[in-house]
GROMACS .gro file of C-alpha atoms in nm:
model
  271
    1MET     CA    1  -0.468   2.214  -1.754
    2GLY     CA    2  -0.550   1.874  -1.612
    3THR     CA    3  -0.898   1.745  -1.686
    4THR     CA    4  -1.083   2.073  -1.620
    5ARG     CA    5  -1.277   2.183  -1.925
    6ILE     CA    6  -1.346   2.546  -2.007
    7SER     CA    7  -1.614   2.741  -2.190
    8ILE     CA    8  -1.477   2.910  -2.501
    9GLY     CA    9  -1.626   3.174  -2.726
   10PHE     CA   10  -1.498   3.259  -3.073
   11VAL     CA   11  -1.554   3.605  -3.216
   12GLY     CA   12  -1.564   3.511  -3.582
   13GLY     CA   13  -1.623   3.173  -3.738
   14GLY     CA   14  -1.359   3.165  -4.009
   15GLN     CA   15  -1.107   2.896  -4.098
   16MET     CA   16  -0.873   2.952  -3.804
   17ALA     CA   17  -1.160   2.947  -3.555
   18GLU     CA   18  -1.289   2.625  -3.710
   19ALA     CA   19  -0.943   2.467  -3.690
   20MET     CA   20  -0.923   2.555  -3.322
   21VAL     CA   21  -1.269   2.415  -3.255
   22ARG     CA   22  -1.171   2.090  -3.425
   23GLY     CA   23  -0.847   2.067  -3.226
   24ILE     CA   24  -1.007   2.162  -2.894
   25LEU     CA   25  -1.278   1.899  -2.931
   26ALA     CA   26  -1.027   1.633  -3.041
   27ALA     CA   27  -0.807   1.711  -2.739
   28GLY     CA   28  -1.103   1.700  -2.499
   29LEU     CA   29  -1.039   2.054  -2.373
   30ALA     CA   30  -1.409   2.130  -2.409
   31VAL     CA   31  -1.729   1.958  -2.518
   32PRO     CA   32  -1.947   2.107  -2.794
   33GLU     CA   33  -2.190   2.252  -2.538
   34GLN     CA   34  -1.906   2.466  -2.399
   35ILE     CA   35  -1.815   2.627  -2.732
   36THR     CA   36  -1.995   2.931  -2.872
   37ILE     CA   37  -1.921   3.109  -3.199
   38ALA     CA   38  -2.034   3.460  -3.287
   39GLU     CA   39  -2.060   3.472  -3.665
   40PRO     CA   40  -2.258   3.723  -3.878
   41MET     CA   41  -2.322   3.497  -4.179
   42PRO     CA   42  -2.629   3.270  -4.134
   43ALA     CA   43  -2.500   2.999  -4.370
   44ARG     CA   44  -2.169   2.981  -4.185
   45ARG     CA   45  -2.344   2.962  -3.847
   46GLU     CA   46  -2.559   2.677  -3.972
   47SER     CA   47  -2.260   2.492  -4.115
   48LEU     CA   48  -2.051   2.515  -3.795
   49ALA     CA   49  -2.340   2.419  -3.570
   50LYS     CA   50  -2.420   2.117  -3.785
   51GLU     CA   51  -2.058   2.001  -3.821
   52TYR     CA   52  -1.944   2.039  -3.458
   53GLY     CA   53  -2.259   2.063  -3.245
   54VAL     CA   54  -2.150   2.401  -3.107
   55THR     CA   55  -2.369   2.702  -3.032
   56CYS     CA   56  -2.365   2.973  -3.298
   57THR     CA   57  -2.506   3.322  -3.250
   58GLN     CA   58  -2.506   3.676  -3.386
   59ASP     CA   59  -2.527   3.826  -3.038
   60PRO     CA   60  -2.202   3.932  -2.863
   61ALA     CA   61  -2.384   3.939  -2.528
   62ILE     CA   62  -2.474   3.570  -2.554
   63LEU     CA   63  -2.115   3.483  -2.642
   64CYS     CA   64  -1.971   3.673  -2.344
   65GLN     CA   65  -2.231   3.537  -2.104
   66LYS     CA   66  -2.161   3.175  -2.199
   67SER     CA   67  -1.779   3.193  -2.225
   68GLU     CA   68  -1.488   3.223  -1.981
   69VAL     CA   69  -1.236   3.240  -2.265
   70LEU     CA   70  -1.284   3.467  -2.568
   71VAL     CA   71  -1.087   3.427  -2.890
   72LEU     CA   72  -1.086   3.730  -3.120
   73ALA     CA   73  -1.058   3.556  -3.456
   74VAL     CA   74  -1.150   3.827  -3.706
   75LYS     CA   75  -0.944   4.014  -3.965
   76PRO     CA   76  -0.737   4.298  -3.815
   77GLN     CA   77  -0.916   4.558  -4.029
   78LEU     CA   78  -1.233   4.473  -3.834
   79ALA     CA   79  -1.060   4.520  -3.498
   80ALA     CA   80  -1.202   4.865  -3.418
   81THR     CA   81  -1.560   4.764  -3.496
   82VAL     CA   82  -1.540   4.433  -3.311
   83LEU     CA   83  -1.365   4.574  -3.004
   84ALA     CA   84  -1.623   4.855  -2.979
   85ALA     CA   85  -1.904   4.599  -2.977
   86TYR     CA   86  -1.741   4.390  -2.704
   87ARG     CA   87  -1.615   4.679  -2.489
   88PRO     CA   88  -1.920   4.694  -2.258
   89LEU     CA   89  -1.950   4.315  -2.237
   90VAL     CA   90  -1.600   4.197  -2.140
   91ASP     CA   91  -1.520   4.199  -1.768
   92GLU     CA   92  -1.260   4.070  -1.523
   93ARG     CA   93  -1.376   3.710  -1.544
   94HIS     CA   94  -1.284   3.682  -1.914
   95LEU     CA   95  -0.951   3.568  -2.053
   96VAL     CA   96  -0.917   3.723  -2.399
   97PHE     CA   97  -0.703   3.585  -2.682
   98SER     CA   98  -0.640   3.781  -3.001
   99ILE     CA   99  -0.514   3.628  -3.325
  100MET     CA  100  -0.556   3.961  -3.507
  101ALA     CA  101  -0.219   4.030  -3.668
  102GLY     CA  102  -0.062   4.365  -3.581
  103VAL     CA  103  -0.306   4.458  -3.302
  104THR     CA  104  -0.083   4.516  -2.998
  105LEU     CA  105  -0.154   4.425  -2.639
  106ARG     CA  106  -0.161   4.796  -2.559
  107ALA     CA  107  -0.423   4.863  -2.827
  108LEU     CA  108  -0.631   4.572  -2.704
  109ALA     CA  109  -0.610   4.686  -2.342
  110GLU     CA  110  -0.717   5.040  -2.435
  111ALA     CA  111  -1.019   4.901  -2.620
  112PHE     CA  112  -1.177   4.760  -2.303
  113SER     CA  113  -1.330   4.954  -2.015
  114VAL     CA  114  -1.178   4.738  -1.738
  115PRO     CA  115  -0.837   4.571  -1.691
  116VAL     CA  116  -0.849   4.251  -1.897
  117ARG     CA  117  -0.624   3.943  -1.904
  118LEU     CA  118  -0.499   3.951  -2.263
  119ILE     CA  119  -0.292   3.710  -2.469
  120ARG     CA  120  -0.185   3.795  -2.820
  121VAL     CA  121  -0.121   3.497  -3.048
  122MET     CA  122   0.046   3.455  -3.388
  123PRO     CA  123  -0.070   3.123  -3.537
  124ASN     CA  124  -0.013   2.996  -3.891
  125THR     CA  125  -0.225   2.826  -4.156
  126PRO     CA  126  -0.111   2.464  -4.100
  127ALA     CA  127  -0.331   2.488  -3.789
  128LEU     CA  128  -0.606   2.406  -4.040
  129VAL     CA  129  -0.474   2.048  -4.043
  130LEU     CA  130  -0.382   2.054  -3.671
  131ALA     CA  131  -0.012   2.101  -3.756
  132GLY     CA  132   0.029   2.470  -3.680
  133ALA     CA  133   0.306   2.664  -3.512
  134ALA     CA  134   0.194   2.943  -3.278
  135ALA     CA  135   0.362   3.189  -3.044
  136PHE     CA  136   0.183   3.387  -2.776
  137SER     CA  137   0.255   3.692  -2.563
  138PRO     CA  138   0.059   3.770  -2.244
  139ASN     CA  139   0.003   4.104  -2.074
  140ASP     CA  140   0.083   4.169  -1.707
  141GLN     CA  141  -0.265   4.066  -1.589
  142VAL     CA  142  -0.225   3.707  -1.710
  143THR     CA  143  -0.182   3.428  -1.452
  144ASP     CA  144   0.007   3.100  -1.468
  145ARG     CA  145  -0.326   2.925  -1.511
  146ASP     CA  146  -0.401   3.149  -1.812
  147ARG     CA  147  -0.065   3.052  -1.963
  148GLU     CA  148  -0.156   2.685  -1.920
  149ILE     CA  149  -0.480   2.748  -2.104
  150ALA     CA  150  -0.292   2.922  -2.387
  151MET     CA  151  -0.048   2.632  -2.424
  152ALA     CA  152  -0.332   2.379  -2.419
  153LEU     CA  153  -0.552   2.559  -2.672
  154PHE     CA  154  -0.283   2.623  -2.930
  155SER     CA  155  -0.104   2.292  -2.876
  156ALA     CA  156  -0.436   2.135  -2.977
  157VAL     CA  157  -0.373   2.263  -3.331
  158GLY     CA  158   0.004   2.208  -3.347
  159THR     CA  159   0.288   2.342  -3.136
  160CYS     CA  160   0.300   2.652  -2.919
  161VAL     CA  161   0.566   2.868  -2.751
  162GLU     CA  162   0.562   3.182  -2.535
  163VAL     CA  163   0.769   3.484  -2.645
  164PRO     CA  164   0.790   3.852  -2.542
  165GLU     CA  165   0.562   4.069  -2.753
  166HIS     CA  166   0.851   4.248  -2.927
  167LEU     CA  167   0.946   3.912  -3.088
  168LEU     CA  168   0.605   3.852  -3.245
  169ASP     CA  169   0.712   4.033  -3.563
  170ALA     CA  170   0.998   3.784  -3.597
  171VAL     CA  171   0.751   3.501  -3.537
  172THR     CA  172   0.536   3.647  -3.815
  173GLY     CA  173   0.836   3.658  -4.050
  174LEU     CA  174   0.937   3.301  -3.967
  175SER     CA  175   0.639   3.075  -3.893
  176GLY     CA  176   0.354   3.310  -3.983
  177SER     CA  177   0.481   3.373  -4.336
  178GLY     CA  178   0.690   3.054  -4.349
  179PRO     CA  179   0.422   2.835  -4.511
  180GLY     CA  180   0.441   3.065  -4.814
  181TYR     CA  181   0.814   3.001  -4.848
  182VAL     CA  182   0.765   2.626  -4.808
  183PHE     CA  183   0.487   2.617  -5.069
  184ALA     CA  184   0.713   2.807  -5.312
  185PHE     CA  185   0.987   2.550  -5.250
  186ILE     CA  186   0.741   2.263  -5.302
  187GLU     CA  187   0.623   2.415  -5.628
  188ALA     CA  188   0.983   2.453  -5.747
  189MET     CA  189   1.064   2.091  -5.654
  190ILE     CA  190   0.761   1.967  -5.849
  191ASP     CA  191   0.859   2.167  -6.157
  192ALA     CA  192   1.213   2.033  -6.122
  193GLY     CA  193   1.080   1.678  -6.121
  194VAL     CA  194   0.882   1.751  -6.437
  195LEU     CA  195   1.193   1.907  -6.597
  196ALA     CA  196   1.383   1.588  -6.511
  197GLY     CA  197   1.120   1.381  -6.693
  198LEU     CA  198   0.867   1.277  -6.425
  199PRO     CA  199   0.492   1.301  -6.493
  200ARG     CA  200   0.353   1.596  -6.294
  201PRO     CA  201   0.123   1.387  -6.068
  202VAL     CA  202   0.420   1.164  -5.978
  203ALA     CA  203   0.641   1.467  -5.911
  204GLU     CA  204   0.369   1.621  -5.690
  205GLN     CA  205   0.319   1.305  -5.485
  206LEU     CA  206   0.691   1.243  -5.434
  207THR     CA  207   0.770   1.607  -5.352
  208VAL     CA  208   0.495   1.659  -5.094
  209GLN     CA  209   0.578   1.332  -4.920
  210THR     CA  210   0.950   1.413  -4.924
  211VAL     CA  211   0.893   1.751  -4.756
  212LEU     CA  212   0.646   1.603  -4.507
  213GLY     CA  213   0.874   1.310  -4.424
  214SER     CA  214   1.182   1.528  -4.389
  215ALA     CA  215   1.002   1.766  -4.153
  216ARG     CA  216   0.871   1.477  -3.947
  217LEU     CA  217   1.218   1.320  -3.926
  218ALA     CA  218   1.364   1.653  -3.809
  219GLN     CA  219   1.090   1.689  -3.549
  220GLU     CA  220   1.088   1.335  -3.415
  221SER     CA  221   1.462   1.263  -3.424
  222GLY     CA  222   1.553   1.581  -3.237
  223GLU     CA  223   1.878   1.592  -3.436
  224HIS     CA  224   2.021   1.909  -3.589
  225PRO     CA  225   1.925   1.949  -3.958
  226ALA     CA  226   2.295   1.958  -4.049
  227MET     CA  227   2.337   1.607  -3.904
  228LEU     CA  228   2.036   1.477  -4.092
  229LYS     CA  229   2.161   1.637  -4.414
  230GLY     CA  230   2.499   1.472  -4.363
  231ARG     CA  231   2.336   1.130  -4.344
  232VAL     CA  232   2.201   1.155  -4.699
  233THR     CA  233   2.513   1.317  -4.845
  234SER     CA  234   2.756   1.051  -4.968
  235PRO     CA  235   3.106   1.142  -5.090
  236GLY     CA  236   3.087   1.227  -5.460
  237GLY     CA  237   2.719   1.134  -5.465
  238THR     CA  238   2.397   1.279  -5.606
  239THR     CA  239   2.290   1.477  -5.300
  240ILE     CA  240   2.617   1.670  -5.267
  241ALA     CA  241   2.599   1.755  -5.638
  242GLY     CA  242   2.254   1.903  -5.587
  243LEU     CA  243   2.356   2.081  -5.266
  244GLN     CA  244   2.647   2.247  -5.447
  245VAL     CA  245   2.398   2.407  -5.686
  246LEU     CA  246   2.184   2.530  -5.394
  247GLU     CA  247   2.493   2.679  -5.230
  248LYS     CA  248   2.591   2.854  -5.554
  249GLY     CA  249   2.241   3.001  -5.565
  250ALA     CA  250   2.276   3.120  -5.203
  251LEU     CA  251   1.962   2.934  -5.093
  252ARG     CA  252   2.031   2.983  -4.722
  253GLY     CA  253   2.109   3.351  -4.762
  254VAL     CA  254   1.794   3.408  -4.968
  255VAL     CA  255   1.577   3.231  -4.709
  256MET     CA  256   1.732   3.437  -4.429
  257ASP     CA  257   1.667   3.756  -4.626
  258ALA     CA  258   1.305   3.652  -4.683
  259VAL     CA  259   1.242   3.598  -4.311
  260VAL     CA  260   1.403   3.930  -4.221
  261ALA     CA  261   1.206   4.114  -4.494
  262ALA     CA  262   0.879   3.967  -4.369
  263THR     CA  263   0.971   4.056  -4.012
  264GLU     CA  264   1.042   4.417  -4.109
  265ARG     CA  265   0.715   4.433  -4.305
  266SER     CA  266   0.528   4.305  -4.000
  267ARG     CA  267   0.686   4.581  -3.788
  268ALA     CA  268   0.586   4.842  -4.044
  269LEU     CA  269   0.226   4.722  -4.060
  270GLY     CA  270   0.199   4.703  -3.682
  271GLY     CA  271   0.350   5.045  -3.628
   0.00000   0.00000   0.00000
């Protein structure tokens, strides 16, 4: 994107929108004066305006007038109502992002009265701490410049990749639902530490840091997880004893089944 800043409007001022605002400002992609949030709740509008210095409004017309980029950041069950309100206001100059799960590019396109550059995005909740993983799919109207904007916006809250739309259900099953699997694993590790005799606060601290550090090592080293696992697995040692139990319990197979089940559920909900 270079140093060019853009005006961005968020339809909805929930947690994901706030995370993006925080990341966008930290990355210098926009200044507070270039960010507008349309949010129905007065207390939330006041809180966001005070915290980030952005403009908050109830009026969709103000949002569309002030913004080149629109981010639809409301719950999917509100899609019909929200899209109806914005239908007469969105025109060819707008680039529209949607993070509404299950709302297809085709459905989005049919909701507007003119051809619109649309990008559908599947983010995940670690974006709340600027460590998210997002995938996006553009429609045929989208330009290379629009793709650069997508990469910049969602890289500001973690990492971002482009995939064809038919793979977004798999993204949902893997990284969208993935934090739930990881939190379940963390909880199990903590309970295991307690079972082994550690005080719960100690088990919590050690477990969370172990998962965080392992993920960071995998990310920053660029090495295959199997190689990293091999480095901590001594012949006849403690790690291989623990890994044998995980293999007996079919940990890898269960995780694979979980991702596939979530992917299939995403397809069913979207269909």
